[in-house]
Amino acid sequence: MAESKVASLDARTTKIRNVPIAVTPEGFWCCPSQAVLQKTAKSQNPQAKTKPKGGASPLAPKAAPPIQRAPTISSERRTHSTPTRAKTNSEEQRCLPPAEDAAANNNATNPPKAVNERPQKQHKVSVGFGQLETSDLKVVLYGKDGVAVKMSVHKNTLAGNSTFFADKLSGQSPASSIEVTDCEDVEIYVETVGLMYCSDVKQRLIKQTVPRVLRVLKVAELLGFPACVMSCLDYLEAVPWVGEEEENVVSSVRNLQSESYGVSPVLKRVAPSDRTTPPNDTFSHIIELVLRSSEDRGRREMKSLVQKLLKESSTGCMSGSSDLCSAVLYRSCRNCLDSLLILFQQATDSDFAEQALNTKEPVFRQVALEADNLLWLAEILADRNAADEFAVIWASQRELAGLHSRLPVKSRHLVSCVTARLFVGIGKGEMLPSKDTRRLLLDVWLQPLMDDYNWLQHGCRSFDRKVVEEGVGRTILTLPLEDQQTILLSWLGSFLKVGDSCPNLQKAFEVWWRRTFVRPYAEQQGNRSQSGRS
């Protein structure tokens, strides 16, 4: 363990406090953070607040030089294989802050000065690398908040590792010191210089955090320290990235000025090096895997995940276009519809009724799976405002709707969920099919929905009766008044027979009633009043 001295200077005296500095056998110094430097300079001893009799503080230290170097590492410590860890010094020298000390010394003779008249204080740290007795160069860093770091280094080491220092030294003859003003990251700057004394830079980065290595990478590039840059890239290529670290890593790596570092291994994690498999082929494969799964929990969870990811993608499908994504989804829809129609035909065949239950169950289960797949695809298309074509396709399935009533309601009710989802989408304006499509959809699928309504209410937990009824009612009210009348009168006959086992379309019925009986009379009265005035 070596220790540097932090000095706070004013016009009269210097206050010194010990700061722990970790030094490895190779001479690598671990700089304390900026917060530690500031805390060290600002902290004070509570005992110094009590002013003793006689006016002079017994703790007032003697004048000290502005900067003290860290002691040279002994040869025994340099040969030790394990680096020394930084520890808090238990015997820190305690003192008054510079402002209070100056006030104590001048209290008897001079009145206190205003705060804004005090000279600006500077906190200085002196560190050394390698064999301090052979150092032949001083590098002074001036950072923020008055922090200055003076490094005792070796010309050959810095010039051999850094193009920045090589250029500086070649321009000065002889060069005994280099000053770096407005240093943005003093701590990392010193650490990066220390890495020039290490034989294995990558080993020194192990167990460091990704944000800290990115800071080292930035300074290493500024210094023209290629070995450190490559070690940082190797570290970033191997270490996991968590949360927002990915964007920071990608941005930092892409902002490297030189292309000779070979940043592609790092970026391969977020972008493939070749495009042999188009993204939409991969997307189609994922959709197909989910649709063909027969494991309930895995299929349910992956459907939810894929739907969420697609909803988050507001512009197109992954790196492809929205049209290509919709094409994949519609191709899957047609495949599911073809399979569902074949299953319906098989389940309604006359010979099927005579077969054993264990033969029927797999068919009924497959019917439910295909209907659930169609419902999932309809949800995705509705979320993407691309379900108009699906409404056209579904409205044209007269054969499927005709076979619907011949299957057990337990197996077929998910088909009615697809119908309900389309009505909800039209009612909310998520899709805008033509008038003919809307009328055909109601003609073909409203009665099957009403037949399954009692089961949907009591056997389907995801079914929201109020939302569906509002969607059906609004869809009916988008039609011409004559079509509204035909559909609502047919619904009225069913509702008066089965009650709650039928969708409650009373709100739509009220609107139709006012349009049919109230509005014409009101308009007629308005026209008469206007004629009388004229």
XYZ file of C-alpha atoms in Angstrom:
534
model
C 0.000 0.000 0.000
C 1.320 3.378 -0.967
C -0.300 6.640 0.034
C -0.544 9.970 -1.731
C -1.110 13.291 -0.014
C -4.056 15.549 -0.828
C -3.178 19.175 -0.151
C -5.675 22.067 0.130
C -3.841 25.336 -0.290
C -4.659 28.912 0.639
C -2.525 31.959 1.158
C -1.246 30.936 4.606
C -1.066 27.180 5.089
C -1.500 23.705 3.617
C -3.730 21.007 5.059
C -2.814 17.388 4.362
C -4.952 14.271 4.569
C -3.937 10.735 3.657
C -5.626 9.045 0.699
C -5.183 5.264 0.225
C -3.592 4.336 -3.107
C -3.385 0.695 -4.228
C -0.182 -0.213 -6.071
C 0.471 -3.531 -7.787
C 3.937 -5.162 -8.064
C 4.110 -3.762 -11.592
C 3.543 -0.242 -10.391
C -0.158 0.033 -11.298
C -1.867 2.706 -9.225
C -5.625 2.616 -8.595
C -6.726 6.232 -8.417
C -9.391 7.159 -5.839
C -12.643 8.403 -7.304
C -13.462 12.089 -7.714
C -15.900 11.841 -4.804
C -13.138 10.511 -2.558
C -10.829 13.358 -3.543
C -13.471 15.969 -2.762
C -14.554 14.280 0.449
C -10.953 14.065 1.587
C -10.359 17.761 1.029
C -13.623 18.916 2.617
C -13.858 16.619 5.654
C -12.921 18.063 9.047
C -12.093 16.910 12.563
C -14.937 17.487 15.063
C -12.352 18.105 17.808
C -10.996 21.100 15.900
C -14.267 22.988 16.329
C -13.565 23.629 20.043
C -11.298 26.624 20.294
C -8.846 26.310 23.247
C -8.074 29.124 25.578
C -5.279 31.408 24.441
C -6.630 31.809 20.909
C -4.224 29.385 19.141
C -5.257 25.861 18.147
C -2.894 23.146 19.412
C -3.849 21.101 16.322
C -2.653 23.724 13.846
C -0.087 21.875 11.677
C 3.192 23.216 10.517
C 3.556 24.442 6.982
C 3.866 21.600 4.497
C 4.984 21.517 0.873
C 2.167 21.814 -1.657
C 2.685 18.316 -3.089
C 4.090 15.132 -1.595
C 4.942 12.090 -3.681
C 3.727 8.632 -2.939
C 6.565 6.560 -1.488
C 8.508 4.299 -3.810
C 7.474 0.653 -3.745
C 10.081 -1.590 -2.176
C 11.675 -4.373 -4.198
C 10.136 -7.012 -1.897
C 6.598 -5.762 -2.649
C 7.267 -5.537 -6.347
C 8.189 -9.229 -6.465
C 5.002 -10.268 -4.652
C 2.499 -11.937 -6.973
C -0.748 -10.596 -5.459
C -1.624 -6.903 -5.887
C -2.117 -4.914 -2.705
C -5.708 -3.838 -2.132
C -6.649 -0.302 -1.135
C -7.623 0.081 2.532
C -8.778 3.012 4.591
C -5.941 4.352 6.710
C -6.926 4.027 10.365
C -4.410 6.685 11.450
C -5.444 9.535 9.174
C -4.096 12.942 10.080
C -7.023 15.136 11.148
C -7.040 18.902 10.720
C -9.176 21.989 10.378
C -10.432 22.844 6.875
C -8.363 25.581 5.292
C -11.034 28.260 5.691
C -11.518 27.611 9.424
C -7.771 27.321 10.032
C -7.054 30.621 8.330
C -9.798 32.245 10.374
C -8.358 30.815 13.591
C -4.839 32.083 12.833
C -5.999 35.551 11.833
C -8.854 35.972 14.298
C -6.911 38.095 16.770
C -5.575 40.607 14.242
C -7.728 40.606 11.096
C -11.517 40.666 10.716
C -12.982 37.695 8.828
C -13.169 38.061 5.050
C -16.276 37.595 2.991
C -16.732 34.154 1.493
C -16.433 35.365 -2.086
C -13.073 37.028 -1.313
C -11.337 33.816 -0.274
C -8.743 32.523 -2.736
C -9.835 29.499 -4.781
C -8.464 26.310 -3.283
C -6.819 23.541 -5.214
C -6.606 19.880 -4.235
C -3.425 18.233 -5.417
C -2.415 14.576 -5.573
C 1.058 13.252 -6.335
C 1.464 9.697 -7.609
C 4.276 7.664 -9.055
C 4.567 4.611 -11.283
C 7.189 1.897 -11.451
C 10.640 2.792 -10.103
C 10.025 6.316 -8.829
C 13.719 7.041 -8.396
C 14.233 6.536 -12.140
C 11.250 8.618 -13.305
C 12.253 11.298 -15.780
C 8.913 12.943 -16.644
C 6.170 14.792 -14.800
C 2.637 14.784 -16.167
C 0.209 17.198 -14.506
C -3.539 16.781 -15.008
C -5.918 19.630 -14.219
C -9.440 18.352 -13.702
C -12.742 19.672 -12.437
C -13.368 21.276 -9.045
C -9.751 22.329 -8.642
C -8.328 18.793 -8.566
C -4.794 18.461 -9.911
C -2.808 15.232 -10.189
C 0.955 15.173 -10.658
C 2.306 11.886 -12.013
C 5.918 10.799 -11.881
C 6.371 8.607 -14.941
C 8.935 7.382 -17.474
C 9.325 8.763 -20.988
C 10.110 5.440 -22.624
C 7.034 3.758 -21.147
C 4.596 6.490 -22.143
C 6.105 7.130 -25.585
C 6.211 3.399 -26.336
C 2.534 2.880 -25.507
C 0.853 6.162 -26.427
C 0.995 8.120 -29.680
C -0.286 11.171 -27.783
C 2.689 11.218 -25.415
C 5.092 10.231 -28.207
C 4.026 13.314 -30.169
C 4.281 15.524 -27.096
C 7.754 14.304 -26.248
C 9.026 14.565 -29.804
C 7.942 18.206 -29.913
C 9.846 19.136 -26.725
C 13.602 18.942 -26.347
C 14.390 18.221 -23.616
C 10.932 17.446 -22.161
C 10.693 17.302 -18.386
C 6.947 17.884 -17.879
C 3.639 17.743 -19.749
C 0.467 19.528 -18.681
C -3.035 18.355 -19.617
C -5.644 21.024 -19.004
C -9.430 20.561 -18.789
C -9.096 16.843 -18.157
C -12.658 15.477 -18.132
C -11.948 12.234 -16.276
C -8.855 12.569 -14.095
C -9.436 9.298 -12.284
C -9.614 7.195 -15.447
C -6.816 9.164 -17.099
C -4.457 8.236 -14.271
C -5.653 4.645 -14.307
C -5.057 4.387 -18.049
C -1.509 5.715 -17.669
C -1.010 3.102 -14.950
C -2.117 0.398 -17.381
C 0.888 1.313 -19.562
C 3.059 -0.243 -16.843
C 1.119 -3.545 -16.877
C 2.260 -6.531 -18.914
C -1.311 -7.891 -19.249
C -3.839 -5.062 -19.600
C -6.792 -7.394 -20.154
C -6.107 -9.160 -16.864
C -6.369 -5.818 -15.046
C -9.850 -5.234 -16.501
C -11.316 -8.438 -15.098
C -14.103 -7.794 -12.576
C -14.358 -4.164 -13.651
C -17.818 -2.868 -14.536
C -18.858 -2.233 -18.121
C -19.344 1.550 -17.567
C -15.831 1.856 -16.128
C -14.251 -0.068 -18.996
C -16.078 2.213 -21.444
C -14.491 5.185 -19.686
C -11.074 3.534 -19.964
C -11.744 2.821 -23.646
C -12.529 6.476 -24.321
C -9.358 7.741 -22.629
C -7.213 4.993 -24.195
C -8.331 6.074 -27.647
C -7.598 9.730 -26.867
C -4.114 8.754 -25.731
C -3.518 6.517 -28.747
C -2.995 3.465 -26.518
C -3.867 0.578 -28.908
C -3.026 -2.256 -26.505
C -5.505 -0.876 -23.985
C -8.169 -0.261 -26.641
C -7.876 -3.859 -27.861
C -8.032 -5.188 -24.304
C -11.163 -3.133 -23.650
C -12.756 -4.487 -26.837
C -11.854 -8.054 -25.838
C -13.432 -7.440 -22.431
C -16.610 -5.962 -23.939
C -16.897 -8.834 -26.403
C -16.812 -11.430 -23.618
C -18.690 -9.821 -20.718
C -22.528 -9.833 -20.513
C -24.301 -6.502 -20.998
C -27.132 -5.634 -18.635
C -30.016 -3.217 -19.264
C -28.951 0.057 -20.898
C -25.319 -1.083 -21.111
C -25.951 -2.506 -24.587
C -26.757 0.879 -26.143
C -23.797 2.494 -24.372
C -21.407 -0.219 -25.553
C -22.628 -0.141 -29.154
C -22.467 3.676 -29.252
C -18.960 3.789 -27.749
C -17.582 1.083 -30.037
C -19.074 2.614 -33.171
C -17.642 6.006 -32.244
C -14.064 4.723 -32.292
C -12.165 6.933 -34.717
C -9.852 4.255 -36.107
C -11.141 1.252 -38.043
C -7.979 -0.753 -37.384
C -9.126 -1.940 -33.969
C -11.482 -4.566 -35.384
C -14.719 -3.763 -33.580
C -16.783 -6.335 -35.494
C -16.527 -9.081 -32.813
C -18.225 -6.757 -30.327
C -20.910 -5.593 -32.745
C -21.687 -9.136 -33.920
C -23.637 -9.538 -30.711
C -26.235 -7.012 -31.934
C -25.927 -7.316 -35.737
C -25.208 -10.435 -37.834
C -22.151 -10.306 -40.041
C -24.003 -11.842 -42.987
C -27.576 -11.871 -44.249
C -27.787 -15.421 -45.569
C -31.098 -15.914 -43.708
C -33.499 -12.971 -44.257
C -35.137 -11.750 -41.019
C -38.617 -12.473 -42.367
C -37.694 -16.119 -42.968
C -36.661 -16.328 -39.324
C -39.875 -14.590 -38.271
C -41.941 -17.023 -40.355
C -40.130 -19.930 -38.723
C -40.884 -18.582 -35.239
C -44.591 -18.141 -36.060
C -44.758 -21.657 -37.463
C -43.090 -23.153 -34.378
C -45.574 -21.432 -32.076
C -48.597 -22.420 -34.161
C -47.574 -26.063 -34.371
C -46.827 -26.454 -30.663
C -49.080 -28.836 -28.736
C -47.761 -28.075 -25.239
C -50.295 -25.823 -23.577
C -48.119 -23.763 -21.246
C -45.227 -23.210 -23.644
C -47.558 -22.267 -26.511
C -49.559 -19.889 -24.320
C -46.495 -18.118 -22.915
C -44.738 -17.790 -26.267
C -47.884 -16.457 -27.926
C -48.092 -13.785 -25.272
C -44.394 -12.929 -25.631
C -44.381 -12.762 -29.446
C -47.544 -10.648 -29.461
C -45.996 -8.238 -26.944
C -42.771 -7.929 -28.953
C -44.676 -7.286 -32.169
C -46.807 -4.661 -30.457
C -43.653 -2.868 -29.282
C -42.421 -2.709 -32.875
C -44.196 0.396 -34.135
C -42.432 0.573 -37.518
C -42.516 -2.585 -39.562
C -41.626 -6.094 -38.574
C -38.146 -6.256 -37.083
C -35.744 -5.038 -39.764
C -38.189 -5.816 -42.603
C -41.230 -3.925 -43.776
C -44.738 -4.053 -42.375
C -46.068 -5.509 -45.639
C -43.689 -8.469 -45.475
C -44.647 -9.106 -41.858
C -48.361 -9.040 -42.709
C -47.732 -11.420 -45.607
C -46.222 -13.956 -43.206
C -49.160 -13.611 -40.817
C -51.777 -13.958 -43.559
C -50.059 -17.020 -44.988
C -50.310 -18.585 -41.534
C -53.983 -17.544 -41.310
C -54.846 -19.342 -44.559
C -52.990 -22.476 -43.464
C -54.892 -22.514 -40.177
C -58.220 -21.988 -41.975
C -57.515 -24.835 -44.380
C -56.664 -27.149 -41.489
C -59.738 -26.033 -39.528
C -62.086 -26.684 -42.449
C -60.634 -30.183 -42.945
C -61.086 -30.924 -39.246
C -64.688 -29.646 -39.314
C -65.444 -31.865 -42.276
C -63.880 -34.843 -40.542
C -65.717 -34.209 -37.269
C -69.088 -33.856 -38.986
C -68.736 -36.942 -41.157
C -71.370 -39.591 -40.552
C -68.796 -42.290 -39.777
C -67.054 -40.057 -37.211
C -70.005 -40.187 -34.797
C -69.707 -43.979 -34.538
C -66.010 -43.945 -33.607
C -64.674 -44.388 -30.088
C -64.176 -41.409 -27.817
C -60.397 -41.805 -27.747
C -60.446 -41.401 -31.538
C -62.640 -38.304 -31.449
C -60.787 -36.436 -28.703
C -57.565 -35.750 -30.706
C -59.674 -34.268 -33.527
C -61.649 -32.028 -31.181
C -58.440 -30.948 -29.471
C -56.894 -30.061 -32.824
C -60.009 -28.036 -33.711
C -59.579 -26.025 -30.504
C -55.853 -25.509 -31.219
C -56.442 -24.242 -34.765
C -59.201 -21.896 -33.585
C -56.934 -20.577 -30.845
C -54.195 -20.014 -33.440
C -56.595 -18.012 -35.616
C -57.656 -15.934 -32.626
C -53.993 -15.169 -31.837
C -53.255 -14.157 -35.437
C -56.355 -11.959 -35.500
C -55.174 -10.231 -32.307
C -51.761 -9.529 -33.835
C -53.248 -8.192 -37.066
C -55.688 -5.991 -35.149
C -52.853 -4.597 -33.020
C -50.998 -3.717 -36.214
C -54.130 -2.174 -37.857
C -53.813 -4.739 -40.638
C -56.890 -6.918 -40.051
C -59.124 -5.634 -42.879
C -58.168 -8.522 -45.158
C -58.680 -10.999 -42.317
C -62.272 -9.741 -41.950
C -62.815 -10.390 -45.671
C -61.361 -13.900 -45.415
C -63.374 -14.774 -42.308
C -66.646 -13.410 -43.701
C -66.279 -15.667 -46.757
C -66.139 -18.900 -44.712
C -69.744 -19.967 -45.315
C -68.944 -23.690 -45.386
C -67.100 -23.487 -42.092
C -69.982 -21.556 -40.511
C -72.484 -24.065 -41.856
C -70.665 -26.970 -40.197
C -70.213 -25.037 -36.957
C -73.482 -26.085 -35.298
C -72.766 -29.812 -35.834
C -69.727 -29.833 -33.511
C -69.842 -29.949 -29.709
C -69.854 -26.413 -28.316
C -66.889 -27.254 -26.079
C -64.698 -27.745 -29.146
C -66.104 -25.030 -31.399
C -66.551 -22.036 -29.053
C -63.075 -20.624 -29.799
C -64.209 -20.185 -33.412
C -66.875 -17.804 -32.119
C -64.130 -15.964 -30.187
C -62.537 -15.143 -33.545
C -65.851 -13.685 -34.718
C -66.236 -11.696 -31.494
C -62.710 -10.268 -31.887
C -63.524 -8.992 -35.374
C -66.722 -7.318 -34.173
C -64.788 -5.661 -31.334
C -62.139 -4.449 -33.796
C -64.745 -2.949 -36.127
C -66.568 -1.342 -33.202
C -63.334 0.272 -31.978
C -62.245 1.401 -35.429
C -59.186 -0.890 -35.436
C -60.204 -2.163 -38.852
C -62.252 -0.602 -41.641
C -63.721 -3.323 -43.854
C -66.175 -2.362 -46.565
C -69.961 -2.205 -46.080
C -70.426 -5.471 -47.995
C -67.832 -7.216 -45.815
C -69.465 -5.988 -42.614
C -72.904 -7.143 -43.760
C -71.544 -10.526 -44.897
C -69.713 -10.964 -41.579
C -72.969 -10.433 -39.681
C -74.974 -12.685 -42.003
C -72.483 -15.570 -41.797
C -71.172 -15.463 -38.238
C -73.624 -13.628 -35.945
C -75.926 -16.648 -35.525
C -73.047 -19.056 -34.654
C -71.855 -16.464 -32.115
C -75.334 -16.338 -30.579
C -75.480 -20.166 -30.454
C -72.211 -20.261 -28.444
C -72.924 -17.211 -26.317
C -74.019 -19.042 -23.175
C -70.861 -21.195 -23.221
C -68.634 -18.176 -23.905
C -70.000 -16.370 -20.856
C -69.522 -19.253 -18.441
C -66.753 -21.365 -19.956
C -64.316 -18.811 -21.372
C -62.521 -16.703 -18.752
C -61.069 -14.250 -21.279
C -64.505 -13.411 -22.730
C -65.701 -9.870 -21.919
C -69.440 -9.752 -22.532
C -69.892 -5.979 -22.408
C -67.035 -5.310 -24.833
C -68.303 -7.900 -27.303
C -71.907 -6.671 -27.147
C -70.796 -3.098 -27.743
C -68.684 -4.220 -30.695
C -71.523 -6.194 -32.281
C -73.989 -3.326 -31.765
C -71.660 -0.735 -33.262
C -70.942 -2.987 -36.242
C -74.667 -3.313 -36.920
C -75.151 0.448 -36.675
C -72.539 1.064 -39.411
C -74.887 -0.541 -41.964
C -77.702 1.172 -43.877
C -80.869 1.627 -41.829
C -82.747 -1.146 -43.688
C -79.976 -3.652 -42.885
C -79.960 -2.516 -39.259
C -83.681 -3.214 -39.060
C -83.384 -6.712 -40.549
C -80.581 -7.791 -38.214
C -81.965 -6.208 -35.037
C -85.469 -7.605 -35.534
C -83.960 -11.054 -36.000
C -81.916 -10.537 -32.837
C -85.046 -9.353 -30.969
C -86.814 -12.631 -31.690
C -83.874 -14.615 -30.291
C -83.411 -12.373 -27.267
C -87.093 -12.687 -26.282
C -86.712 -16.492 -26.336
C -83.360 -17.095 -24.569
C -82.640 -13.853 -22.707
C -79.107 -13.761 -21.285
C -78.047 -16.674 -23.472
C -78.073 -14.181 -26.338
C -76.012 -10.973 -26.773
C -77.747 -7.965 -25.238
C -77.964 -5.433 -28.066
C -80.442 -3.060 -26.411
C -78.170 -0.004 -26.859
C -77.961 -0.621 -30.599
C -81.711 -1.225 -30.663
C -82.321 2.166 -28.997
C -80.165 3.960 -31.572
C -81.948 2.194 -34.424
C -85.338 3.065 -32.870
C -84.499 6.785 -32.700
C -83.158 6.751 -36.240
C -86.302 5.016 -37.494
C -89.125 6.688 -35.531
C -87.831 9.852 -33.848
C -85.439 11.433 -36.324
C -87.868 11.515 -39.318
C -90.585 13.158 -37.168
C -88.092 15.699 -35.732
C -86.807 16.515 -39.217
C -90.385 16.855 -40.519
C -91.278 19.265 -37.726
C -88.100 21.243 -38.369
C -88.913 21.546 -42.066
C -92.456 22.768 -41.298
C -91.160 25.405 -38.884
C -88.675 26.639 -41.455
C -91.389 26.792 -44.137
C -93.699 28.775 -41.830
C -90.998 31.350 -41.160
C -90.279 31.806 -44.825
